[in-house]
Amino acid sequence: MFRIQRSVDGKFVVFTLSGRIKEALLAELQKLLECEASDHNLILDLKEVKLVDRDVVSFVANCELKDVNIANCPAYIREWIEGEAGGAE
């Protein structure tokens, strides 16, 4: 099961994600981020994420490029992002 929890920490809006994230769920998450992006600094907290697919890894990498902070990123996701970036060169 996938869950998104929104909270506010000072100047930051934090979206805590948990469970399995699949490509089909990214549209909902993208809408939430877009609604908040103009007014707040954003953080995606991935501490409770259990499983992702390749599209999610690309999404997270693109979020970072758009200055969304990624907190508590599991090592396997970070390695996958770095591997994808290395392969693009």
mmCIF file of N, CA, C and O in Angstrom:
data_model
loop_
_atom_site.group_PDB
_atom_site.id
_atom_site.type_symbol
_atom_site.label_atom_id
_atom_site.label_comp_id
_atom_site.label_asym_id
_atom_site.label_seq_id
_atom_site.Cartn_x
_atom_site.Cartn_y
_atom_site.Cartn_z
ATOM 1 N N MET A 1 0.835 -1.179 0.000
ATOM 2 C CA MET A 1 0.000 0.000 0.000
ATOM 3 C C MET A 1 0.881 1.244 0.000
ATOM 4 O O MET A 1 1.886 1.301 0.678
ATOM 5 N N PHE A 2 0.478 2.238 -0.772
ATOM 6 C CA PHE A 2 1.191 3.507 -0.885
ATOM 7 C C PHE A 2 0.432 4.584 -0.121
ATOM 8 O O PHE A 2 -0.798 4.643 -0.174
ATOM 9 N N ARG A 3 1.194 5.428 0.575
ATOM 10 C CA ARG A 3 0.571 6.495 1.350
ATOM 11 C C ARG A 3 1.410 7.758 1.248
ATOM 12 O O ARG A 3 2.647 7.694 1.240
ATOM 13 N N ILE A 4 0.740 8.900 1.191
ATOM 14 C CA ILE A 4 1.390 10.206 1.200
ATOM 15 C C ILE A 4 0.855 10.959 2.405
ATOM 16 O O ILE A 4 -0.361 11.088 2.577
ATOM 17 N N GLN A 5 1.775 11.467 3.219
ATOM 18 C CA GLN A 5 1.372 12.279 4.368
ATOM 19 C C GLN A 5 2.004 13.657 4.217
ATOM 20 O O GLN A 5 3.215 13.770 4.018
ATOM 21 N N ARG A 6 1.210 14.700 4.303
ATOM 22 C CA ARG A 6 1.698 16.073 4.179
ATOM 23 C C ARG A 6 1.819 16.690 5.567
ATOM 24 O O ARG A 6 0.924 16.554 6.400
ATOM 25 N N SER A 7 2.928 17.390 5.781
ATOM 26 C CA SER A 7 3.112 18.135 7.023
ATOM 27 C C SER A 7 3.898 19.405 6.707
ATOM 28 O O SER A 7 4.463 19.547 5.630
ATOM 29 N N VAL A 8 3.916 20.323 7.663
ATOM 30 C CA VAL A 8 4.646 21.571 7.488
ATOM 31 C C VAL A 8 5.691 21.664 8.589
ATOM 32 O O VAL A 8 5.405 21.406 9.763
ATOM 33 N N ASP A 9 6.919 22.011 8.181
ATOM 34 C CA ASP A 9 8.025 22.168 9.119
ATOM 35 C C ASP A 9 8.690 23.504 8.810
ATOM 36 O O ASP A 9 9.564 23.589 7.953
ATOM 37 N N GLY A 10 8.224 24.545 9.479
ATOM 38 C CA GLY A 10 8.764 25.876 9.209
ATOM 39 C C GLY A 10 8.425 26.326 7.802
ATOM 40 O O GLY A 10 7.271 26.404 7.419
ATOM 41 N N LYS A 11 9.465 26.599 7.006
ATOM 42 C CA LYS A 11 9.281 27.043 5.627
ATOM 43 C C LYS A 11 9.090 25.890 4.653
ATOM 44 O O LYS A 11 8.942 26.107 3.462
ATOM 45 N N PHE A 12 9.116 24.678 5.145
ATOM 46 C CA PHE A 12 9.075 23.503 4.279
ATOM 47 C C PHE A 12 7.746 22.773 4.375
ATOM 48 O O PHE A 12 7.181 22.621 5.453
ATOM 49 N N VAL A 13 7.282 22.303 3.223
ATOM 50 C CA VAL A 13 6.176 21.348 3.177
ATOM 51 C C VAL A 13 6.831 19.995 2.947
ATOM 52 O O VAL A 13 7.616 19.821 2.008
ATOM 53 N N VAL A 14 6.533 19.058 3.837
ATOM 54 C CA VAL A 14 7.134 17.730 3.787
ATOM 55 C C VAL A 14 6.084 16.724 3.342
ATOM 56 O O VAL A 14 5.006 16.643 3.934
ATOM 57 N N PHE A 15 6.416 15.981 2.289
ATOM 58 C CA PHE A 15 5.581 14.870 1.861
ATOM 59 C C PHE A 15 6.314 13.595 2.248
ATOM 60 O O PHE A 15 7.368 13.291 1.696
ATOM 61 N N THR A 16 5.765 12.905 3.240
ATOM 62 C CA THR A 16 6.350 11.644 3.683
ATOM 63 C C THR A 16 5.673 10.523 2.911
ATOM 64 O O THR A 16 4.451 10.368 2.968
ATOM 65 N N LEU A 17 6.477 9.779 2.171
ATOM 66 C CA LEU A 17 5.959 8.690 1.345
ATOM 67 C C LEU A 17 6.250 7.373 2.033
ATOM 68 O O LEU A 17 7.304 7.206 2.641
ATOM 69 N N SER A 18 5.320 6.443 1.921
ATOM 70 C CA SER A 18 5.551 5.132 2.513
ATOM 71 C C SER A 18 4.935 4.050 1.637
ATOM 72 O O SER A 18 3.990 4.298 0.886
ATOM 73 N N GLY A 19 5.517 2.869 1.742
ATOM 74 C CA GLY A 19 5.010 1.721 0.999
ATOM 75 C C GLY A 19 5.695 1.537 -0.338
ATOM 76 O O GLY A 19 6.829 1.949 -0.540
ATOM 77 N N ARG A 20 4.956 0.929 -1.260
ATOM 78 C CA ARG A 20 5.440 0.674 -2.615
ATOM 79 C C ARG A 20 4.965 1.788 -3.530
ATOM 80 O O ARG A 20 3.781 2.099 -3.568
ATOM 81 N N ILE A 21 5.888 2.351 -4.289
ATOM 82 C CA ILE A 21 5.529 3.413 -5.223
ATOM 83 C C ILE A 21 5.694 2.875 -6.637
ATOM 84 O O ILE A 21 6.773 2.411 -7.007
ATOM 85 N N LYS A 22 4.616 2.979 -7.407
ATOM 86 C CA LYS A 22 4.631 2.536 -8.798
ATOM 87 C C LYS A 22 4.382 3.730 -9.715
ATOM 88 O O LYS A 22 3.829 4.753 -9.288
ATOM 89 N N GLU A 23 4.749 3.572 -10.955
ATOM 90 C CA GLU A 23 4.607 4.628 -11.957
ATOM 91 C C GLU A 23 3.176 5.159 -12.008
ATOM 92 O O GLU A 23 2.956 6.352 -12.147
ATOM 93 N N ALA A 24 2.206 4.314 -11.857
ATOM 94 C CA ALA A 24 0.799 4.720 -11.934
ATOM 95 C C ALA A 24 0.418 5.728 -10.853
ATOM 96 O O ALA A 24 -0.564 6.461 -10.999
ATOM 97 N N LEU A 25 1.172 5.807 -9.781
ATOM 98 C CA LEU A 25 0.865 6.703 -8.668
ATOM 99 C C LEU A 25 1.551 8.063 -8.792
ATOM 100 O O LEU A 25 1.272 8.978 -8.018
ATOM 101 N N LEU A 26 2.440 8.198 -9.761
ATOM 102 C CA LEU A 26 3.238 9.413 -9.862
ATOM 103 C C LEU A 26 2.425 10.639 -10.265
ATOM 104 O O LEU A 26 2.755 11.747 -9.851
ATOM 105 N N ALA A 27 1.374 10.470 -11.039
ATOM 106 C CA ALA A 27 0.564 11.619 -11.453
ATOM 107 C C ALA A 27 -0.039 12.322 -10.237
ATOM 108 O O ALA A 27 -0.024 13.558 -10.157
ATOM 109 N N GLU A 28 -0.530 11.553 -9.293
ATOM 110 C CA GLU A 28 -1.100 12.126 -8.069
ATOM 111 C C GLU A 28 -0.034 12.887 -7.279
ATOM 112 O O GLU A 28 -0.258 14.015 -6.835
ATOM 113 N N LEU A 29 1.122 12.282 -7.136
ATOM 114 C CA LEU A 29 2.208 12.928 -6.397
ATOM 115 C C LEU A 29 2.674 14.189 -7.108
ATOM 116 O O LEU A 29 2.906 15.224 -6.477
ATOM 117 N N GLN A 30 2.779 14.137 -8.428
ATOM 118 C CA GLN A 30 3.186 15.306 -9.211
ATOM 119 C C GLN A 30 2.219 16.465 -9.006
ATOM 120 O O GLN A 30 2.636 17.604 -8.821
ATOM 121 N N LYS A 31 0.926 16.185 -8.999
ATOM 122 C CA LYS A 31 -0.081 17.228 -8.777
ATOM 123 C C LYS A 31 0.090 17.876 -7.408
ATOM 124 O O LYS A 31 -0.001 19.094 -7.263
ATOM 125 N N LEU A 32 0.314 17.057 -6.402
ATOM 126 C CA LEU A 32 0.515 17.590 -5.054
ATOM 127 C C LEU A 32 1.734 18.504 -4.993
ATOM 128 O O LEU A 32 1.685 19.580 -4.392
ATOM 129 N N LEU A 33 2.822 18.076 -5.601
ATOM 130 C CA LEU A 33 4.041 18.880 -5.602
ATOM 131 C C LEU A 33 3.833 20.194 -6.345
ATOM 132 O O LEU A 33 4.278 21.252 -5.891
ATOM 133 N N GLU A 34 3.156 20.141 -7.474
ATOM 134 C CA GLU A 34 2.916 21.350 -8.256
ATOM 135 C C GLU A 34 2.042 22.344 -7.498
ATOM 136 O O GLU A 34 2.251 23.555 -7.596
ATOM 137 N N CYS A 35 1.089 21.860 -6.742
ATOM 138 C CA CYS A 35 0.213 22.740 -5.951
ATOM 139 C C CYS A 35 0.982 23.499 -4.875
ATOM 140 O O CYS A 35 0.616 24.617 -4.521
ATOM 141 N N GLU A 36 2.025 22.897 -4.363
ATOM 142 C CA GLU A 36 2.785 23.489 -3.260
ATOM 143 C C GLU A 36 4.037 24.233 -3.708
ATOM 144 O O GLU A 36 4.536 25.090 -2.993
ATOM 145 N N ALA A 37 4.557 23.903 -4.880
ATOM 146 C CA ALA A 37 5.886 24.351 -5.284
ATOM 147 C C ALA A 37 6.037 25.862 -5.343
ATOM 148 O O ALA A 37 7.083 26.391 -4.983
ATOM 149 N N SER A 38 5.026 26.581 -5.764
ATOM 150 C CA SER A 38 5.182 28.020 -5.923
ATOM 151 C C SER A 38 5.232 28.761 -4.591
ATOM 152 O O SER A 38 5.795 29.850 -4.503
ATOM 153 N N ASP A 39 4.672 28.190 -3.555
ATOM 154 C CA ASP A 39 4.574 28.877 -2.269
ATOM 155 C C ASP A 39 5.543 28.384 -1.203
ATOM 156 O O ASP A 39 5.743 29.058 -0.200
ATOM 157 N N HIS A 40 6.113 27.183 -1.388
ATOM 158 C CA HIS A 40 6.903 26.577 -0.323
ATOM 159 C C HIS A 40 8.134 25.858 -0.860
ATOM 160 O O HIS A 40 8.184 25.493 -2.034
ATOM 161 N N ASN A 41 9.084 25.634 0.036
ATOM 162 C CA ASN A 41 10.179 24.717 -0.246
ATOM 163 C C ASN A 41 9.645 23.316 0.052
ATOM 164 O O ASN A 41 8.934 23.115 1.026
ATOM 165 N N LEU A 42 10.006 22.369 -0.788
ATOM 166 C CA LEU A 42 9.437 21.034 -0.662
ATOM 167 C C LEU A 42 10.481 20.005 -0.247
ATOM 168 O O LEU A 42 11.644 20.087 -0.650
ATOM 169 N N ILE A 43 10.021 19.047 0.520
ATOM 170 C CA ILE A 43 10.845 17.900 0.914
ATOM 171 C C ILE A 43 10.043 16.635 0.637
ATOM 172 O O ILE A 43 8.881 16.534 1.032
ATOM 173 N N LEU A 44 10.672 15.677 -0.039
ATOM 174 C CA LEU A 44 10.130 14.331 -0.165
ATOM 175 C C LEU A 44 10.882 13.460 0.822
ATOM 176 O O LEU A 44 12.100 13.299 0.700
ATOM 177 N N ASP A 45 10.206 12.944 1.808
ATOM 178 C CA ASP A 45 10.816 12.064 2.802
ATOM 179 C C ASP A 45 10.525 10.624 2.404
ATOM 180 O O ASP A 45 9.377 10.193 2.389
ATOM 181 N N LEU A 46 11.582 9.892 2.060
ATOM 182 C CA LEU A 46 11.438 8.527 1.544
ATOM 183 C C LEU A 46 11.773 7.451 2.570
ATOM 184 O O LEU A 46 11.943 6.282 2.218
ATOM 185 N N LYS A 47 11.850 7.832 3.839
ATOM 186 C CA LYS A 47 12.288 6.898 4.879
ATOM 187 C C LYS A 47 11.484 5.600 4.903
ATOM 188 O O LYS A 47 12.033 4.528 5.120
ATOM 189 N N GLU A 48 10.187 5.682 4.662
ATOM 190 C CA GLU A 48 9.333 4.502 4.779
ATOM 191 C C GLU A 48 8.993 3.858 3.438
ATOM 192 O O GLU A 48 8.106 3.017 3.357
ATOM 193 N N VAL A 49 9.703 4.247 2.383
ATOM 194 C CA VAL A 49 9.474 3.659 1.063
ATOM 195 C C VAL A 49 10.112 2.278 1.035
ATOM 196 O O VAL A 49 11.268 2.101 1.417
ATOM 197 N N LYS A 50 9.347 1.315 0.576
ATOM 198 C CA LYS A 50 9.819 -0.076 0.562
ATOM 199 C C LYS A 50 10.282 -0.534 -0.808
ATOM 200 O O LYS A 50 11.233 -1.295 -0.921
ATOM 201 N N LEU A 51 9.593 -0.095 -1.864
ATOM 202 C CA LEU A 51 9.896 -0.588 -3.197
ATOM 203 C C LEU A 51 9.494 0.454 -4.222
ATOM 204 O O LEU A 51 8.456 1.100 -4.082
ATOM 205 N N VAL A 52 10.332 0.637 -5.248
ATOM 206 C CA VAL A 52 10.028 1.560 -6.342
ATOM 207 C C VAL A 52 10.344 0.889 -7.667
ATOM 208 O O VAL A 52 11.055 -0.121 -7.711
ATOM 209 N N ASP A 53 9.813 1.478 -8.748
ATOM 210 C CA ASP A 53 10.192 0.994 -10.068
ATOM 211 C C ASP A 53 11.050 2.063 -10.755
ATOM 212 O O ASP A 53 11.302 3.132 -10.196
ATOM 213 N N ARG A 54 11.495 1.756 -11.946
ATOM 214 C CA ARG A 54 12.425 2.642 -12.659
ATOM 215 C C ARG A 54 11.838 4.034 -12.888
ATOM 216 O O ARG A 54 12.551 5.035 -12.788
ATOM 217 N N ASP A 55 10.559 4.114 -13.206
ATOM 218 C CA ASP A 55 9.921 5.409 -13.436
ATOM 219 C C ASP A 55 9.951 6.271 -12.173
ATOM 220 O O ASP A 55 10.101 7.486 -12.244
ATOM 221 N N VAL A 56 9.802 5.655 -11.040
ATOM 222 C CA VAL A 56 9.851 6.384 -9.767
ATOM 223 C C VAL A 56 11.254 6.918 -9.521
ATOM 224 O O VAL A 56 11.426 8.057 -9.077
ATOM 225 N N VAL A 57 12.259 6.131 -9.825
ATOM 226 C CA VAL A 57 13.646 6.591 -9.673
ATOM 227 C C VAL A 57 13.882 7.822 -10.546
ATOM 228 O O VAL A 57 14.456 8.816 -10.091
ATOM 229 N N SER A 58 13.413 7.795 -11.782
ATOM 230 C CA SER A 58 13.540 8.951 -12.673
ATOM 231 C C SER A 58 12.789 10.154 -12.118
ATOM 232 O O SER A 58 13.279 11.287 -12.162
ATOM 233 N N PHE A 59 11.614 9.909 -11.565
ATOM 234 C CA PHE A 59 10.813 10.975 -10.976
ATOM 235 C C PHE A 59 11.558 11.635 -9.812
ATOM 236 O O PHE A 59 11.635 12.861 -9.726
ATOM 237 N N VAL A 60 12.107 10.827 -8.927
ATOM 238 C CA VAL A 60 12.843 11.360 -7.775
ATOM 239 C C VAL A 60 14.064 12.151 -8.245
ATOM 240 O O VAL A 60 14.338 13.244 -7.739
ATOM 241 N N ALA A 61 14.781 11.628 -9.224
ATOM 242 C CA ALA A 61 15.944 12.338 -9.759
ATOM 243 C C ALA A 61 15.523 13.687 -10.345
ATOM 244 O O ALA A 61 16.200 14.704 -10.123
ATOM 245 N N ASN A 62 14.409 13.721 -11.080
ATOM 246 C CA ASN A 62 13.916 14.976 -11.650
ATOM 247 C C ASN A 62 13.468 15.950 -10.569
ATOM 248 O O ASN A 62 13.641 17.153 -10.716
ATOM 249 N N CYS A 63 12.894 15.436 -9.502
ATOM 250 C CA CYS A 63 12.521 16.300 -8.374
ATOM 251 C C CYS A 63 13.756 17.006 -7.819
ATOM 252 O O CYS A 63 13.719 18.211 -7.545
ATOM 253 N N GLU A 64 14.831 16.262 -7.659
ATOM 254 C CA GLU A 64 16.068 16.872 -7.159
ATOM 255 C C GLU A 64 16.556 17.970 -8.090
ATOM 256 O O GLU A 64 17.023 19.011 -7.633
ATOM 257 N N LEU A 65 16.455 17.740 -9.385
ATOM 258 C CA LEU A 65 16.879 18.751 -10.354
ATOM 259 C C LEU A 65 16.022 20.007 -10.262
ATOM 260 O O LEU A 65 16.472 21.098 -10.612
ATOM 261 N N LYS A 66 14.789 19.863 -9.785
ATOM 262 C CA LYS A 66 13.869 20.990 -9.626
ATOM 263 C C LYS A 66 13.921 21.566 -8.213
ATOM 264 O O LYS A 66 12.995 22.239 -7.772
ATOM 265 N N ASP A 67 14.990 21.261 -7.478
ATOM 266 C CA ASP A 67 15.227 21.786 -6.128
ATOM 267 C C ASP A 67 14.252 21.288 -5.073
ATOM 268 O O ASP A 67 14.008 21.951 -4.067
ATOM 269 N N VAL A 68 13.673 20.106 -5.284
ATOM 270 C CA VAL A 68 12.915 19.443 -4.228
ATOM 271 C C VAL A 68 13.926 18.665 -3.396
ATOM 272 O O VAL A 68 14.736 17.914 -3.938
ATOM 273 N N ASN A 69 13.928 18.881 -2.102
ATOM 274 C CA ASN A 69 14.854 18.174 -1.225
ATOM 275 C C ASN A 69 14.374 16.744 -1.020
ATOM 276 O O ASN A 69 13.187 16.509 -0.796
ATOM 277 N N ILE A 70 15.299 15.803 -1.088
ATOM 278 C CA ILE A 70 14.988 14.402 -0.862
ATOM 279 C C ILE A 70 15.598 14.019 0.483
ATOM 280 O O ILE A 70 16.806 14.109 0.665
ATOM 281 N N ALA A 71 14.751 13.629 1.417
ATOM 282 C CA ALA A 71 15.211 13.272 2.762
ATOM 283 C C ALA A 71 15.083 11.766 2.963
ATOM 284 O O ALA A 71 14.168 11.128 2.436
ATOM 285 N N ASN A 72 16.004 11.216 3.733
ATOM 286 C CA ASN A 72 15.961 9.805 4.128
ATOM 287 C C ASN A 72 15.821 8.867 2.933
ATOM 288 O O ASN A 72 15.058 7.900 2.974
ATOM 289 N N CYS A 73 16.565 9.147 1.886
ATOM 290 C CA CYS A 73 16.506 8.333 0.680
ATOM 291 C C CYS A 73 17.200 6.993 0.941
ATOM 292 O O CYS A 73 18.374 6.964 1.312
ATOM 293 N N PRO A 74 16.479 5.885 0.770
ATOM 294 C CA PRO A 74 17.110 4.576 0.957
ATOM 295 C C PRO A 74 18.324 4.420 0.032
ATOM 296 O O PRO A 74 18.328 4.910 -1.100
ATOM 297 N N ALA A 75 19.328 3.731 0.518
ATOM 298 C CA ALA A 75 20.579 3.578 -0.232
ATOM 299 C C ALA A 75 20.353 2.977 -1.608
ATOM 300 O O ALA A 75 20.977 3.407 -2.592
ATOM 301 N N TYR A 76 19.453 2.006 -1.717
ATOM 302 C CA TYR A 76 19.259 1.376 -3.026
ATOM 303 C C TYR A 76 18.675 2.356 -4.045
ATOM 304 O O TYR A 76 19.010 2.309 -5.229
ATOM 305 N N ILE A 77 17.837 3.278 -3.588
ATOM 306 C CA ILE A 77 17.279 4.278 -4.501
ATOM 307 C C ILE A 77 18.360 5.269 -4.901
ATOM 308 O O ILE A 77 18.509 5.608 -6.075
ATOM 309 N N ARG A 78 19.164 5.727 -3.934
ATOM 310 C CA ARG A 78 20.246 6.662 -4.226
ATOM 311 C C ARG A 78 21.230 6.054 -5.215
ATOM 312 O O ARG A 78 21.656 6.701 -6.181
ATOM 313 N N GLU A 79 21.597 4.790 -5.003
ATOM 314 C CA GLU A 79 22.525 4.113 -5.917
ATOM 315 C C GLU A 79 21.918 3.992 -7.310
ATOM 316 O O GLU A 79 22.614 4.146 -8.313
ATOM 317 N N TRP A 80 20.645 3.709 -7.381
ATOM 318 C CA TRP A 80 19.960 3.571 -8.663
ATOM 319 C C TRP A 80 19.948 4.912 -9.403
ATOM 320 O O TRP A 80 20.210 4.984 -10.607
ATOM 321 N N ILE A 81 19.664 5.999 -8.686
ATOM 322 C CA ILE A 81 19.686 7.338 -9.281
ATOM 323 C C ILE A 81 21.072 7.642 -9.834
ATOM 324 O O ILE A 81 21.213 8.102 -10.973
ATOM 325 N N GLU A 82 22.077 7.381 -9.038
ATOM 326 C CA GLU A 82 23.456 7.655 -9.472
ATOM 327 C C GLU A 82 23.843 6.781 -10.654
ATOM 328 O O GLU A 82 24.546 7.223 -11.571
ATOM 329 N N GLY A 83 23.395 5.520 -10.646
ATOM 330 C CA GLY A 83 23.668 4.636 -11.765
ATOM 331 C C GLY A 83 23.008 5.105 -13.051
ATOM 332 O O GLY A 83 23.608 5.057 -14.126
ATOM 333 N N GLU A 84 21.762 5.565 -12.940
ATOM 334 C CA GLU A 84 21.053 6.096 -14.107
ATOM 335 C C GLU A 84 21.744 7.352 -14.639
ATOM 336 O O GLU A 84 21.867 7.539 -15.842
ATOM 337 N N ALA A 85 22.180 8.214 -13.728
ATOM 338 C CA ALA A 85 22.875 9.447 -14.140
ATOM 339 C C ALA A 85 24.198 9.120 -14.823
ATOM 340 O O ALA A 85 24.570 9.734 -15.811
ATOM 341 N N GLY A 86 24.894 8.137 -14.296
ATOM 342 C CA GLY A 86 26.168 7.725 -14.891
ATOM 343 C C GLY A 86 25.997 7.118 -16.260
ATOM 344 O O GLY A 86 26.821 7.301 -17.144
ATOM 345 N N GLY A 87 24.895 6.428 -16.470
ATOM 346 C CA GLY A 87 24.622 5.814 -17.757
ATOM 347 C C GLY A 87 24.198 6.811 -18.812
ATOM 348 O O GLY A 87 24.267 6.545 -20.000
ATOM 349 N N ALA A 88 23.755 8.002 -18.377
ATOM 350 C CA ALA A 88 23.290 9.006 -19.322
ATOM 351 C C ALA A 88 24.436 9.796 -19.928
ATOM 352 O O ALA A 88 24.257 10.519 -20.879
ATOM 353 N N GLU A 89 25.605 9.675 -19.376
ATOM 354 C CA GLU A 89 26.740 10.461 -19.868
ATOM 355 C C GLU A 89 27.315 9.883 -21.121
ATOM 356 O O GLU A 89 27.239 8.786 -21.469
#
